[in-house]
JSON list of C-alpha atoms in Angstrom, two decimals:
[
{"chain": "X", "resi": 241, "resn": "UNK", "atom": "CA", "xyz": [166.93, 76.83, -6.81]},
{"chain": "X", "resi": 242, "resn": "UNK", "atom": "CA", "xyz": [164.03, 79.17, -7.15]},
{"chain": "X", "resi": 243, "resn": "UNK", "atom": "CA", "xyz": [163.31, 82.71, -6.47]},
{"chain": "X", "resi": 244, "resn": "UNK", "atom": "CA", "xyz": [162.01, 84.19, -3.68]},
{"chain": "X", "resi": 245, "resn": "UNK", "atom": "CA", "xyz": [160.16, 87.56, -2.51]},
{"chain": "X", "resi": 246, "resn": "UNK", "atom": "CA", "xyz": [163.61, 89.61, -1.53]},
{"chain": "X", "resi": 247, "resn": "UNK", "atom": "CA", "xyz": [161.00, 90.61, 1.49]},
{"chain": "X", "resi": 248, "resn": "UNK", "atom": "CA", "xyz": [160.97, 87.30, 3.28]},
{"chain": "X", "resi": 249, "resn": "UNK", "atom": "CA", "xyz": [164.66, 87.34, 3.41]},
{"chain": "X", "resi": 250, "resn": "UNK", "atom": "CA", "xyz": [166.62, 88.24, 6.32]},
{"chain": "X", "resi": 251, "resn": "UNK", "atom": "CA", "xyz": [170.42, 87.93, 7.02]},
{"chain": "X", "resi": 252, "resn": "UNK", "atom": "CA", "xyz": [172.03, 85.90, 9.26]},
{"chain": "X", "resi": 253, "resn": "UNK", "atom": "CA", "xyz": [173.77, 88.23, 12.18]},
{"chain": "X", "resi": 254, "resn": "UNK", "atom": "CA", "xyz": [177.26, 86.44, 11.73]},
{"chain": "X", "resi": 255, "resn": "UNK", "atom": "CA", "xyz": [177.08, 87.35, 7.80]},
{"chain": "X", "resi": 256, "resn": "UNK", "atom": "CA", "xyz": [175.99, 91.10, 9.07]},
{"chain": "X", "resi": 257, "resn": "UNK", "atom": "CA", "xyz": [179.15, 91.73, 11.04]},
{"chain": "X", "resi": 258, "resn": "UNK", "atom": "CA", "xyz": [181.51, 91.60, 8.27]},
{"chain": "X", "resi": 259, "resn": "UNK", "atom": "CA", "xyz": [181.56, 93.90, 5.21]},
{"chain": "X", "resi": 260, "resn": "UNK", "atom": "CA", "xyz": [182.20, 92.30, 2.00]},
{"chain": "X", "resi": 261, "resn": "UNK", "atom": "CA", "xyz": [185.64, 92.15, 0.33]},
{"chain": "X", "resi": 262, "resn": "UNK", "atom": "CA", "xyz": [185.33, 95.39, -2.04]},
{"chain": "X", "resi": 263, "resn": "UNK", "atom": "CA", "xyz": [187.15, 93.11, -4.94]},
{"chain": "X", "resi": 264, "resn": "UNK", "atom": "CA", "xyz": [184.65, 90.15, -4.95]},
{"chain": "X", "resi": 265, "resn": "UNK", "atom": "CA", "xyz": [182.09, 92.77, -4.12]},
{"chain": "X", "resi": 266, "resn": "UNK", "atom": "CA", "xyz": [183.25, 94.34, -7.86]},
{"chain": "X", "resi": 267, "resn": "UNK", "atom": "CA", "xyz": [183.18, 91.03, -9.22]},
{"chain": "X", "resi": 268, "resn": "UNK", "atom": "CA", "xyz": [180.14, 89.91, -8.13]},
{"chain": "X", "resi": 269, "resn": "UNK", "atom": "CA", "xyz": [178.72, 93.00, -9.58]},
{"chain": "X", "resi": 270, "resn": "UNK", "atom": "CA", "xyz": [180.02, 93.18, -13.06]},
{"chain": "X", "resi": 271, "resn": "UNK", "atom": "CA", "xyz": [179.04, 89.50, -13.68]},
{"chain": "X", "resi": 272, "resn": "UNK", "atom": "CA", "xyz": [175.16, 90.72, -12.54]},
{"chain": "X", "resi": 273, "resn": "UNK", "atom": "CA", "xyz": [175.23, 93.68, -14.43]},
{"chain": "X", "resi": 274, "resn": "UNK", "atom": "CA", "xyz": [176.47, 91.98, -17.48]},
{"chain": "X", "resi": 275, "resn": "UNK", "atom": "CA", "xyz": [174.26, 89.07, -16.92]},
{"chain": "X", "resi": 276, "resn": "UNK", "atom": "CA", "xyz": [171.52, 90.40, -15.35]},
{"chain": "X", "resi": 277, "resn": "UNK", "atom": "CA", "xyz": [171.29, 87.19, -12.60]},
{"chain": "X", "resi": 278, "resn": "UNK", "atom": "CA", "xyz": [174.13, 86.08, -10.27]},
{"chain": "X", "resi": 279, "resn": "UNK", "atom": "CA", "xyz": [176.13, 83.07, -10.56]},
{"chain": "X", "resi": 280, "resn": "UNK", "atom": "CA", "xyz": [174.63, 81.02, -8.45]},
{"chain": "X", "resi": 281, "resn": "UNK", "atom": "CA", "xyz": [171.59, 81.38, -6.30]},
{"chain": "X", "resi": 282, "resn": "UNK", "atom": "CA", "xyz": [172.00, 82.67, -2.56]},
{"chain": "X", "resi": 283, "resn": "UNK", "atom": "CA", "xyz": [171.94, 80.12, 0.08]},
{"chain": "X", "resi": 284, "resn": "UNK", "atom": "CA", "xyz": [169.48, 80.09, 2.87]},
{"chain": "X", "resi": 285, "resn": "UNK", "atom": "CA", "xyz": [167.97, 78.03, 5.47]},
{"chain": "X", "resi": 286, "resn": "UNK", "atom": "CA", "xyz": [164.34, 78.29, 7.02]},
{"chain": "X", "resi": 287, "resn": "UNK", "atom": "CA", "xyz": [163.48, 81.46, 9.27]},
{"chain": "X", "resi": 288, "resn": "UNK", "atom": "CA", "xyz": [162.93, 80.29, 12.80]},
{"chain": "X", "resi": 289, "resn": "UNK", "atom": "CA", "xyz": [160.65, 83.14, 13.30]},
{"chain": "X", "resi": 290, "resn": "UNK", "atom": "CA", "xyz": [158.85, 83.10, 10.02]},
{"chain": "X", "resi": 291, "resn": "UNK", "atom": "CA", "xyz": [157.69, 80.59, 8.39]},
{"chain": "X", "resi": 292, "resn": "UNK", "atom": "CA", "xyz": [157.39, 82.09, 5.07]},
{"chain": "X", "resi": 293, "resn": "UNK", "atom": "CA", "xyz": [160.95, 83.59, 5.68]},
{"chain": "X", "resi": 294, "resn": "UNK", "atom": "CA", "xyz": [164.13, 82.12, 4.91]},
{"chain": "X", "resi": 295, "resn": "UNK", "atom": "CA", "xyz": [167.69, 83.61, 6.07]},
{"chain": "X", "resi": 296, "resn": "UNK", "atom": "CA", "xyz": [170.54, 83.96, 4.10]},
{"chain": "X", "resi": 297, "resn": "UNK", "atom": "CA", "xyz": [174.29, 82.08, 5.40]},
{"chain": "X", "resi": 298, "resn": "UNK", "atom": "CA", "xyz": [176.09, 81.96, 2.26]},
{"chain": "X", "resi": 299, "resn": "UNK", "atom": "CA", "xyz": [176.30, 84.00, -0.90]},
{"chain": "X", "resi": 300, "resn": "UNK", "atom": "CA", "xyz": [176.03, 87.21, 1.07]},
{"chain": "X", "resi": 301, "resn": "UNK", "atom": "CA", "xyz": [178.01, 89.12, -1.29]},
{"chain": "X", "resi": 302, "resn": "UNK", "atom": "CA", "xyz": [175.77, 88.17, -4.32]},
{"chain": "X", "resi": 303, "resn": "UNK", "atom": "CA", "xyz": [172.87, 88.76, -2.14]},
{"chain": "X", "resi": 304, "resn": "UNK", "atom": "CA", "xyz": [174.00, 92.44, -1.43]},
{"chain": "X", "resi": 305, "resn": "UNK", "atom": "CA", "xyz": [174.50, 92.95, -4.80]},
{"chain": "X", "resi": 306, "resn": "UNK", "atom": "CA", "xyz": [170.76, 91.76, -5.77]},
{"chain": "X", "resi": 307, "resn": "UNK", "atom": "CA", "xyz": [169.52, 94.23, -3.27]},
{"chain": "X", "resi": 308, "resn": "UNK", "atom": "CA", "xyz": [171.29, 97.00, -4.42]},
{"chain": "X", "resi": 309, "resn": "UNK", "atom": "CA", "xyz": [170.21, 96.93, -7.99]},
{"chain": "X", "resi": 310, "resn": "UNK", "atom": "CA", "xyz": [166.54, 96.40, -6.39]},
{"chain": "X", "resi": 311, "resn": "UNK", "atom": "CA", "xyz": [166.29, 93.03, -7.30]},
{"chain": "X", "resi": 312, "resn": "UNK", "atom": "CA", "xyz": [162.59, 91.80, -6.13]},
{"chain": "X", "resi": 313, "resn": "UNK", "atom": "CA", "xyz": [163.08, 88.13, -6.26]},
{"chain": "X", "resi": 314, "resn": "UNK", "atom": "CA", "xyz": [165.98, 86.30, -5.35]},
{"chain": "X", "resi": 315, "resn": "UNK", "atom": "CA", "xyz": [167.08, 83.18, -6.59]},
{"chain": "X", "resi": 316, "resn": "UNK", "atom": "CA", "xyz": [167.77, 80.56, -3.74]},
{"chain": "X", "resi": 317, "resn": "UNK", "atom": "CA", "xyz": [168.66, 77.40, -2.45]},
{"chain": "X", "resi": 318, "resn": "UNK", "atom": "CA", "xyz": [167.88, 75.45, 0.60]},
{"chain": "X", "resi": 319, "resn": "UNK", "atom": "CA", "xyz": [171.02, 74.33, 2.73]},
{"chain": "X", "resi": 320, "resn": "UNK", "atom": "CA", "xyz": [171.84, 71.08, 3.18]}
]
């Protein structure tokens, strides 16, 4: 993975409809704030509209986390 501009990445609408689960949300959150990354990096696929964007269809929850502790690069990596 490497990191990318938190700019350039959008969500995917199916990922938008659901709120996280507030447990993993907690969990996801104490392992950044103790570690100052997350886990693993966010996965994302190329932005149809964009071509320097990328859109996020896994990892959500660490992703939300990133972007609330204003997080300006994200790590990713490409689906398969």
């Amino acid at each position: 993975g490497f990191l990318y501009p938190v700019g350039k990445v959008k969500v995917a609408a199916f990922l938008k409809k659901h709120s996280p689960n507030g447990v993993k949300y907690k969990k996801k959150e104490d392992y950044f704030l103790e570690n100052q990354v997350v886990d693993k990096p966010i996965t994302v696929i190329r932005n149809s509209q964009d071509k320097n964007g990328v859109v996020v269809v896994d990892e959500y929850t660490r992703f939300l986390v990133l972007v609330k502790h204003g997080v300006k690069n994200i790590p990713i990596k490409f689906a398969i």
